[in-house]
Amino acid sequence: MIRRPPRSTLSSSSAASDVYKRQELMFIKVNKHIKKFNIEIPQNKLDDLQQRLTLTRWPEKETPDDWTQGIPLSYMKEIHDYWLNDYDWRKHEKEINKFPQFLTTINELDVHFIHFKSPHKNAKPLIITHGWPGSVVEFFKVIERLADPKIDGSNSEIAFDIITPSLPGFGFSGKPTKLGFGVEKIADTFSKLMQTLGYEKYFAQGGDWGAAVTTALGTQDSNCEAIHLNMAVVSPDMETMNDLTEFEQQALAGFQFYQEWDSGYSKQQSTRPQTLGYGLTDSPIGQAAWILEKFYQWTDCDGHPENAVSRDELLTNVMFYWLTETAASSARLYWESFGDFNGGEVKTPTGVSIYPKEIFKASERWLKKRYTDLRYYNVLDSGGHFAALEKPDLYVSEIRSFFSSL
């Protein structure tokens, strides 16, 4: 049976400080290539969503009493009812717009990003990149804390200027209209973004596609001094197959489960993203189901996604796909780059945090075959794929632990 936990609301940052706002105005005056940005969804788009939800056509109930055939009908009807009658986009839009957001054009494409500057002079720039089916929504609980450690009583020596861009084809960034916007070009785009912001040296962090982009930043841009990943993908070291640890055996079993039961989305998105896009762009319930199933499978949720992430957070993340009509453009990244997760040697100083419900997990010795300067490796006892959203305290602690060690 599906349990319905209590509803909770989106936890978001407070408004930027007056000091930051003054810095922001000066920054925009100096850099004419960057425009201030606020999310302002036209009311007719919200009315259209309401109408489409009202006209939802449902499939029949799944035959087993669990999630083995996909997201259950009963749960999607709960989501539908809440989305239609209770969810308040305008409230969340207002909260999101408290974060300083910008648009700039790089490699002939608009890039949307949050730029939250630390009040501490010694702060290091840190670019954090999301993946699919995530968005910058993943980072709302951690942006301000990473920028100002005093918020939770931590050492102000460990402070960051936070830059969180939306991947090309995702959210409010532009949609590539030509071939070639894969991981390497996205990394090139983000390294140019850091240059545009005036950062000569910086750190980078990411999970999922964000881990692939972050790895590419570390290998392509000498200004990227160190990287931290919460989904580092490497091939198992064949020399260890006769001497596997218990962790490595579990990792291989997890990969086999992914291949047999959990990888259908990636096969479709890496081969026929355009075909998929028609259905997801036309049906909000279809788009929501496509995304929410992964929050069940990839979070440390004990059988229900809302044990890990609140219903409002789940729907706000879905809205970043629905309102921007990015089902096809976000899926197209798989078509461009699905084989680029596991590439060549990475010499950049690297830290890796392993959460137990992550899709892919790797042992320290497997990782060192690729990330040859692996300086930090930690296996955590809770959390999953959407680390910053699920376990913000652990996520912040891991980032501070690694980068402070440098």
Short mmCIF file of C-alpha atoms in Angstrom, two decimals:
data_model
loop_
_atom_site.label_atom_id
_atom_site.label_comp_id
_atom_site.label_asym_id
_atom_site.label_seq_id
_atom_site.Cartn_x
_atom_site.Cartn_y
_atom_site.Cartn_z
CA MET A 1 0.00 0.00 0.00
CA ILE A 2 1.12 3.59 -0.63
CA ARG A 3 1.46 5.76 2.44
CA ARG A 4 0.65 9.42 2.17
CA PRO A 5 2.93 11.45 4.44
CA PRO A 6 1.91 14.88 5.72
CA ARG A 7 2.18 17.60 3.12
CA SER A 8 5.03 20.03 3.54
CA THR A 9 5.93 23.21 1.78
CA LEU A 10 8.93 24.30 -0.25
CA SER A 11 11.83 25.45 1.90
CA SER A 12 13.51 28.38 0.26
CA SER A 13 16.21 30.96 0.95
CA SER A 14 15.44 34.32 2.49
CA ALA A 15 16.00 37.50 0.49
CA ALA A 16 19.56 38.50 -0.39
CA SER A 17 21.13 40.97 1.99
CA ASP A 18 21.19 44.70 1.29
CA VAL A 19 24.96 44.41 0.86
CA TYR A 20 24.47 41.79 -1.82
CA LYS A 21 21.85 43.90 -3.62
CA ARG A 22 24.28 46.82 -3.80
CA GLN A 23 26.98 44.49 -5.15
CA GLU A 24 24.49 43.15 -7.69
CA LEU A 25 23.61 46.58 -9.03
CA MET A 26 27.30 47.50 -9.36
CA PHE A 27 28.00 44.15 -11.05
CA ILE A 28 25.30 44.65 -13.69
CA LYS A 29 26.48 48.17 -14.45
CA VAL A 30 30.03 46.90 -15.02
CA ASN A 31 29.09 43.81 -17.02
CA LYS A 32 26.67 44.72 -19.80
CA HIS A 33 26.55 41.15 -21.09
CA ILE A 34 24.54 40.01 -18.09
CA LYS A 35 20.88 40.84 -17.48
CA LYS A 36 18.94 40.61 -14.24
CA PHE A 37 16.26 37.94 -14.49
CA ASN A 38 13.07 37.15 -12.60
CA ILE A 39 10.70 34.29 -13.29
CA GLU A 40 7.35 35.77 -14.38
CA ILE A 41 5.11 33.08 -15.82
CA PRO A 42 2.19 34.53 -17.82
CA GLN A 43 -1.19 33.75 -16.28
CA ASN A 44 -2.41 32.14 -19.49
CA LYS A 45 0.23 29.41 -19.04
CA LEU A 46 -1.09 28.63 -15.58
CA ASP A 47 -4.66 28.67 -16.89
CA ASP A 48 -3.64 26.26 -19.64
CA LEU A 49 -2.10 23.94 -17.04
CA GLN A 50 -5.32 24.00 -15.03
CA GLN A 51 -7.36 23.13 -18.10
CA ARG A 52 -5.07 20.28 -19.11
CA LEU A 53 -5.12 18.85 -15.59
CA THR A 54 -8.91 19.03 -15.58
CA LEU A 55 -9.04 17.08 -18.85
CA THR A 56 -6.58 14.38 -17.79
CA ARG A 57 -7.31 10.98 -19.32
CA TRP A 58 -6.19 8.17 -17.02
CA PRO A 59 -4.84 4.68 -17.72
CA GLU A 60 -6.17 1.72 -15.78
CA LYS A 61 -4.64 0.74 -12.46
CA GLU A 62 -1.40 -1.26 -12.47
CA THR A 63 -1.79 -4.96 -11.69
CA PRO A 64 0.65 -5.33 -8.74
CA ASP A 65 0.21 -3.43 -5.46
CA ASP A 66 3.60 -1.74 -5.68
CA TRP A 67 5.80 0.37 -7.98
CA THR A 68 7.28 -2.45 -10.07
CA GLN A 69 5.28 -1.46 -13.19
CA GLY A 70 5.94 2.23 -12.63
CA ILE A 71 4.34 5.03 -10.66
CA PRO A 72 0.97 3.84 -9.21
CA LEU A 73 -2.33 5.31 -10.40
CA SER A 74 -3.46 6.10 -6.84
CA TYR A 75 -0.40 8.25 -6.16
CA MET A 76 -0.67 10.12 -9.46
CA LYS A 77 -4.31 10.89 -8.65
CA GLU A 78 -3.17 12.36 -5.31
CA ILE A 79 -0.59 14.47 -7.16
CA HIS A 80 -3.23 15.51 -9.69
CA ASP A 81 -5.69 16.61 -7.00
CA TYR A 82 -3.07 18.58 -5.09
CA TRP A 83 -1.57 20.16 -8.20
CA LEU A 84 -5.01 21.20 -9.46
CA ASN A 85 -6.52 22.45 -6.20
CA ASP A 86 -3.83 23.26 -3.65
CA TYR A 87 -0.43 23.87 -5.20
CA ASP A 88 0.42 27.59 -5.44
CA TRP A 89 2.97 28.36 -8.15
CA ARG A 90 2.82 32.11 -7.53
CA LYS A 91 3.91 31.59 -3.94
CA HIS A 92 6.93 29.56 -5.02
CA GLU A 93 7.71 31.89 -7.91
CA LYS A 94 7.96 34.73 -5.39
CA GLU A 95 10.26 32.68 -3.14
CA ILE A 96 12.49 31.65 -6.05
CA ASN A 97 12.82 35.25 -7.18
CA LYS A 98 14.42 36.12 -3.85
CA PHE A 99 17.51 34.45 -5.25
CA PRO A 100 19.54 36.76 -7.53
CA GLN A 101 19.06 35.35 -11.03
CA PHE A 102 20.60 36.37 -14.32
CA LEU A 103 20.69 35.66 -18.05
CA THR A 104 23.70 35.90 -20.32
CA THR A 105 24.44 34.64 -23.83
CA ILE A 106 27.37 32.25 -24.29
CA ASN A 107 28.09 30.08 -27.33
CA GLU A 108 25.00 31.62 -28.96
CA LEU A 109 22.72 30.32 -26.20
CA ASP A 110 20.99 32.00 -23.26
CA VAL A 111 22.24 30.72 -19.90
CA HIS A 112 20.08 31.18 -16.81
CA PHE A 113 21.89 31.13 -13.48
CA ILE A 114 21.69 32.06 -9.83
CA HIS A 115 24.67 34.04 -8.54
CA PHE A 116 24.66 34.34 -4.76
CA LYS A 117 27.72 36.16 -3.46
CA SER A 118 29.11 35.46 -0.03
CA PRO A 119 29.42 38.28 2.53
CA HIS A 120 32.90 36.94 3.36
CA LYS A 121 35.91 38.38 1.55
CA ASN A 122 37.80 35.10 1.33
CA ALA A 123 34.94 33.19 -0.31
CA LYS A 124 35.85 30.91 -3.22
CA PRO A 125 33.63 30.73 -6.30
CA LEU A 126 31.79 27.40 -6.59
CA ILE A 127 29.73 26.46 -9.63
CA ILE A 128 27.14 23.74 -8.88
CA THR A 129 25.48 21.88 -11.74
CA HIS A 130 22.29 19.81 -11.62
CA GLY A 131 21.25 16.87 -13.80
CA TRP A 132 18.08 15.19 -15.08
CA PRO A 133 15.32 15.12 -13.84
CA GLY A 134 16.54 17.87 -11.55
CA SER A 135 16.91 21.63 -11.77
CA VAL A 136 18.26 24.54 -9.73
CA VAL A 137 15.36 23.77 -7.36
CA GLU A 138 17.65 21.10 -5.90
CA PHE A 139 19.93 23.72 -4.39
CA PHE A 140 17.51 26.16 -2.74
CA LYS A 141 18.17 24.72 0.74
CA VAL A 142 21.96 25.00 0.49
CA ILE A 143 22.82 28.11 -1.53
CA GLU A 144 22.67 30.63 1.29
CA ARG A 145 24.29 28.29 3.82
CA LEU A 146 27.25 27.64 1.55
CA ALA A 147 27.62 31.37 0.93
CA ASP A 148 27.42 32.31 4.60
CA PRO A 149 28.54 29.58 7.04
CA LYS A 150 27.63 31.78 10.00
CA ILE A 151 23.99 30.92 9.31
CA ASP A 152 24.57 27.52 10.91
CA GLY A 153 27.48 28.48 13.15
CA SER A 154 30.26 27.16 10.93
CA ASN A 155 33.71 28.58 10.28
CA SER A 156 33.53 31.62 7.99
CA GLU A 157 36.79 30.45 6.37
CA ILE A 158 34.68 27.93 4.46
CA ALA A 159 32.52 30.28 2.37
CA PHE A 160 31.62 30.27 -1.32
CA ASP A 161 30.24 32.55 -3.99
CA ILE A 162 27.57 30.21 -5.40
CA ILE A 163 26.83 29.99 -9.12
CA THR A 164 24.08 27.53 -10.08
CA PRO A 165 23.28 27.53 -13.82
CA SER A 166 20.42 25.76 -15.54
CA LEU A 167 21.80 23.28 -18.05
CA PRO A 168 21.23 24.20 -21.71
CA GLY A 169 17.82 22.85 -22.70
CA PHE A 170 16.66 22.83 -19.07
CA GLY A 171 14.61 25.29 -17.07
CA PHE A 172 15.01 28.90 -18.10
CA SER A 173 18.21 28.46 -20.11
CA GLY A 174 17.95 28.45 -23.88
CA LYS A 175 17.27 25.33 -25.93
CA PRO A 176 20.05 24.30 -28.33
CA THR A 177 18.85 24.36 -31.93
CA LYS A 178 21.97 22.80 -33.48
CA LEU A 179 23.87 19.56 -32.99
CA GLY A 180 26.82 19.39 -30.64
CA PHE A 181 25.60 20.78 -27.31
CA GLY A 182 26.86 17.84 -25.29
CA VAL A 183 28.84 17.63 -22.07
CA GLU A 184 32.06 19.12 -23.45
CA LYS A 185 30.34 22.15 -24.97
CA ILE A 186 28.29 22.70 -21.82
CA ALA A 187 31.52 22.64 -19.81
CA ASP A 188 33.02 25.16 -22.23
CA THR A 189 29.91 27.32 -21.82
CA PHE A 190 30.12 27.20 -18.03
CA SER A 191 33.86 27.94 -17.96
CA LYS A 192 33.14 31.02 -20.11
CA LEU A 193 30.36 31.92 -17.66
CA MET A 194 32.88 31.90 -14.82
CA GLN A 195 35.20 34.10 -16.88
CA THR A 196 32.34 36.47 -17.63
CA LEU A 197 31.65 36.71 -13.90
CA GLY A 198 35.27 37.68 -13.34
CA TYR A 199 36.47 34.54 -11.59
CA GLU A 200 40.02 33.58 -12.53
CA LYS A 201 40.03 30.42 -10.40
CA TYR A 202 37.08 28.42 -9.11
CA PHE A 203 35.78 25.11 -7.72
CA ALA A 204 33.05 22.97 -9.30
CA GLN A 205 30.50 20.48 -7.96
CA GLY A 206 27.79 18.31 -9.47
CA GLY A 207 25.73 15.13 -9.57
CA ASP A 208 24.15 13.18 -12.43
CA TRP A 209 24.77 15.16 -15.66
CA GLY A 210 26.19 17.80 -13.36
CA ALA A 211 28.91 15.31 -12.40
CA ALA A 212 29.76 14.74 -16.08
CA VAL A 213 29.88 18.49 -16.75
CA THR A 214 31.90 19.10 -13.57
CA THR A 215 34.38 16.40 -14.58
CA ALA A 216 34.70 18.03 -18.01
CA LEU A 217 35.31 21.41 -16.35
CA GLY A 218 38.13 19.81 -14.39
CA THR A 219 39.74 18.33 -17.49
CA GLN A 220 39.10 21.17 -19.97
CA ASP A 221 39.64 24.31 -17.90
CA SER A 222 42.87 24.84 -15.97
CA ASN A 223 41.12 27.57 -13.99
CA CYS A 224 38.98 24.89 -12.32
CA GLU A 225 41.13 24.05 -9.32
CA ALA A 226 39.19 21.14 -7.84
CA ILE A 227 35.95 19.22 -8.33
CA HIS A 228 33.52 17.42 -6.04
CA LEU A 229 31.03 14.81 -7.30
CA ASN A 230 28.05 13.08 -5.78
CA MET A 231 27.64 10.65 -8.66
CA ALA A 232 31.03 9.68 -10.03
CA VAL A 233 30.64 7.09 -12.78
CA VAL A 234 33.54 4.76 -13.57
CA SER A 235 33.78 1.25 -14.96
CA PRO A 236 34.52 -1.46 -12.41
CA ASP A 237 38.21 -2.32 -12.34
CA MET A 238 38.42 -5.75 -13.96
CA GLU A 239 41.57 -6.53 -11.96
CA THR A 240 39.44 -6.53 -8.80
CA MET A 241 36.81 -9.04 -9.98
CA ASN A 242 38.40 -11.92 -8.07
CA ASP A 243 38.72 -9.87 -4.91
CA LEU A 244 35.53 -7.81 -4.61
CA THR A 245 34.64 -6.07 -1.37
CA GLU A 246 31.11 -6.26 -0.03
CA PHE A 247 30.57 -2.64 -1.16
CA GLU A 248 31.76 -3.47 -4.68
CA GLN A 249 29.46 -6.49 -4.86
CA GLN A 250 26.53 -4.27 -3.88
CA ALA A 251 27.58 -1.70 -6.47
CA LEU A 252 27.61 -4.32 -9.22
CA ALA A 253 24.21 -5.63 -8.11
CA GLY A 254 22.86 -2.08 -8.20
CA PHE A 255 24.19 -1.58 -11.71
CA GLN A 256 22.57 -4.83 -12.84
CA PHE A 257 19.23 -3.73 -11.35
CA TYR A 258 19.55 -0.41 -13.17
CA GLN A 259 20.22 -2.12 -16.48
CA GLU A 260 17.34 -4.59 -16.13
CA TRP A 261 14.63 -2.51 -14.45
CA ASP A 262 15.51 1.18 -14.22
CA SER A 263 17.16 2.31 -17.44
CA GLY A 264 14.22 2.49 -19.86
CA TYR A 265 14.03 6.28 -19.58
CA SER A 266 17.70 6.65 -20.58
CA LYS A 267 17.35 4.33 -23.56
CA GLN A 268 14.39 6.35 -24.85
CA GLN A 269 16.01 9.73 -24.18
CA SER A 270 19.33 8.72 -25.70
CA THR A 271 17.73 7.33 -28.88
CA ARG A 272 14.37 9.03 -29.57
CA PRO A 273 14.06 12.16 -27.41
CA GLN A 274 11.94 13.97 -29.97
CA THR A 275 9.30 11.24 -30.04
CA LEU A 276 9.09 11.27 -26.26
CA GLY A 277 8.77 15.05 -26.21
CA TYR A 278 5.37 15.14 -27.89
CA GLY A 279 3.61 13.28 -25.11
CA LEU A 280 5.42 14.95 -22.20
CA THR A 281 5.00 18.45 -23.63
CA ASP A 282 1.28 17.87 -24.14
CA SER A 283 0.37 16.19 -20.84
CA PRO A 284 1.28 17.65 -17.44
CA ILE A 285 0.43 14.39 -15.70
CA GLY A 286 2.62 12.55 -18.20
CA GLN A 287 5.49 14.95 -17.54
CA ALA A 288 5.03 14.66 -13.77
CA ALA A 289 4.88 10.86 -13.81
CA TRP A 290 8.03 10.66 -15.98
CA ILE A 291 9.93 12.70 -13.37
CA LEU A 292 8.37 11.63 -10.08
CA GLU A 293 8.99 7.93 -10.60
CA LYS A 294 12.71 8.69 -10.43
CA PHE A 295 12.31 10.47 -7.12
CA TYR A 296 10.79 7.25 -5.78
CA GLN A 297 13.55 5.06 -7.21
CA TRP A 298 16.56 7.29 -6.57
CA THR A 299 15.87 8.91 -3.20
CA ASP A 300 16.39 7.44 0.25
CA CYS A 301 12.64 7.50 0.79
CA ASP A 302 11.66 4.21 2.46
CA GLY A 303 8.99 3.46 -0.12
CA HIS A 304 7.46 6.89 -0.74
CA PRO A 305 9.15 9.88 -2.45
CA GLU A 306 7.57 12.37 -0.06
CA ASN A 307 9.48 10.80 2.82
CA ALA A 308 12.57 12.35 1.21
CA VAL A 309 11.26 15.42 -0.66
CA SER A 310 8.13 17.44 0.04
CA ARG A 311 5.21 17.43 -2.39
CA ASP A 312 5.65 21.13 -3.12
CA GLU A 313 9.34 20.64 -3.88
CA LEU A 314 8.53 17.76 -6.20
CA LEU A 315 5.95 19.79 -8.11
CA THR A 316 8.08 22.93 -8.26
CA ASN A 317 10.82 20.87 -9.88
CA VAL A 318 8.26 19.44 -12.34
CA MET A 319 7.11 22.99 -13.11
CA PHE A 320 10.65 23.87 -14.21
CA TYR A 321 10.09 21.36 -17.02
CA TRP A 322 6.41 21.94 -17.70
CA LEU A 323 6.33 25.75 -17.77
CA THR A 324 9.45 25.98 -19.93
CA GLU A 325 8.37 23.14 -22.26
CA THR A 326 11.75 21.47 -21.97
CA ALA A 327 10.78 17.77 -22.02
CA ALA A 328 12.40 17.18 -25.41
CA SER A 329 15.31 19.62 -25.10
CA SER A 330 16.36 18.22 -21.70
CA ALA A 331 16.08 14.63 -22.95
CA ARG A 332 18.21 15.54 -25.96
CA LEU A 333 21.29 15.80 -23.75
CA TYR A 334 21.14 12.00 -23.48
CA TRP A 335 21.15 11.74 -27.28
CA GLU A 336 24.18 14.04 -27.44
CA SER A 337 26.29 12.65 -24.61
CA PHE A 338 25.04 9.44 -23.03
CA GLY A 339 28.43 7.75 -23.44
CA ASP A 340 30.39 10.64 -21.92
CA PHE A 341 29.97 9.79 -18.25
CA ASN A 342 32.92 7.41 -18.19
CA GLY A 343 35.77 8.99 -20.14
CA GLY A 344 39.52 9.37 -19.77
CA GLU A 345 41.87 10.18 -16.94
CA VAL A 346 41.05 13.10 -14.65
CA LYS A 347 44.07 14.71 -12.96
CA THR A 348 42.19 17.52 -11.20
CA PRO A 349 42.01 17.24 -7.38
CA THR A 350 38.74 15.39 -6.78
CA GLY A 351 36.40 14.64 -3.92
CA VAL A 352 33.59 12.07 -4.09
CA SER A 353 30.68 11.56 -1.71
CA ILE A 354 28.72 8.31 -2.04
CA TYR A 355 25.10 8.32 -0.90
CA PRO A 356 23.55 4.86 -0.33
CA LYS A 357 20.58 5.30 -2.70
CA GLU A 358 22.67 6.73 -5.55
CA ILE A 359 22.11 5.15 -8.97
CA PHE A 360 25.78 4.28 -9.56
CA LYS A 361 28.30 3.72 -6.80
CA ALA A 362 32.02 3.09 -7.07
CA SER A 363 34.68 2.01 -4.64
CA GLU A 364 37.68 4.16 -3.89
CA ARG A 365 40.05 1.90 -5.80
CA TRP A 366 37.78 1.88 -8.87
CA LEU A 367 37.59 5.66 -8.81
CA LYS A 368 41.35 6.11 -8.53
CA LYS A 369 41.77 4.41 -11.90
CA ARG A 370 40.13 7.42 -13.53
CA TYR A 371 40.31 10.21 -10.95
CA THR A 372 44.03 9.90 -10.33
CA ASP A 373 44.18 12.73 -7.79
CA LEU A 374 41.30 11.51 -5.61
CA ARG A 375 41.80 13.35 -2.32
CA TYR A 376 38.48 12.76 -0.61
CA TYR A 377 36.17 9.76 -0.56
CA ASN A 378 33.31 9.27 1.86
CA VAL A 379 30.49 6.73 1.93
CA LEU A 380 27.49 8.14 3.79
CA ASP A 381 24.80 6.25 5.64
CA SER A 382 21.74 8.07 4.26
CA GLY A 383 20.68 10.05 1.23
CA GLY A 384 20.26 9.46 -2.47
CA HIS A 385 20.59 10.90 -5.95
CA PHE A 386 19.21 14.38 -5.20
CA ALA A 387 21.68 14.96 -2.37
CA ALA A 388 21.27 18.71 -1.80
CA LEU A 389 17.48 18.44 -1.79
CA GLU A 390 17.20 15.28 0.30
CA LYS A 391 19.99 15.79 2.82
CA PRO A 392 21.04 19.44 2.79
CA ASP A 393 22.98 19.15 6.07
CA LEU A 394 25.07 16.24 4.79
CA TYR A 395 25.53 17.86 1.39
CA VAL A 396 26.81 21.12 2.88
CA SER A 397 29.08 19.23 5.27
CA GLU A 398 30.58 17.14 2.46
CA ILE A 399 31.33 20.16 0.30
CA ARG A 400 32.92 22.03 3.20
CA SER A 401 34.94 19.01 4.26
CA PHE A 402 36.46 18.45 0.85
CA PHE A 403 37.14 21.97 -0.32
CA SER A 404 38.41 23.15 3.08
CA SER A 405 41.00 20.36 2.94
CA LEU A 406 42.53 22.03 -0.12
#
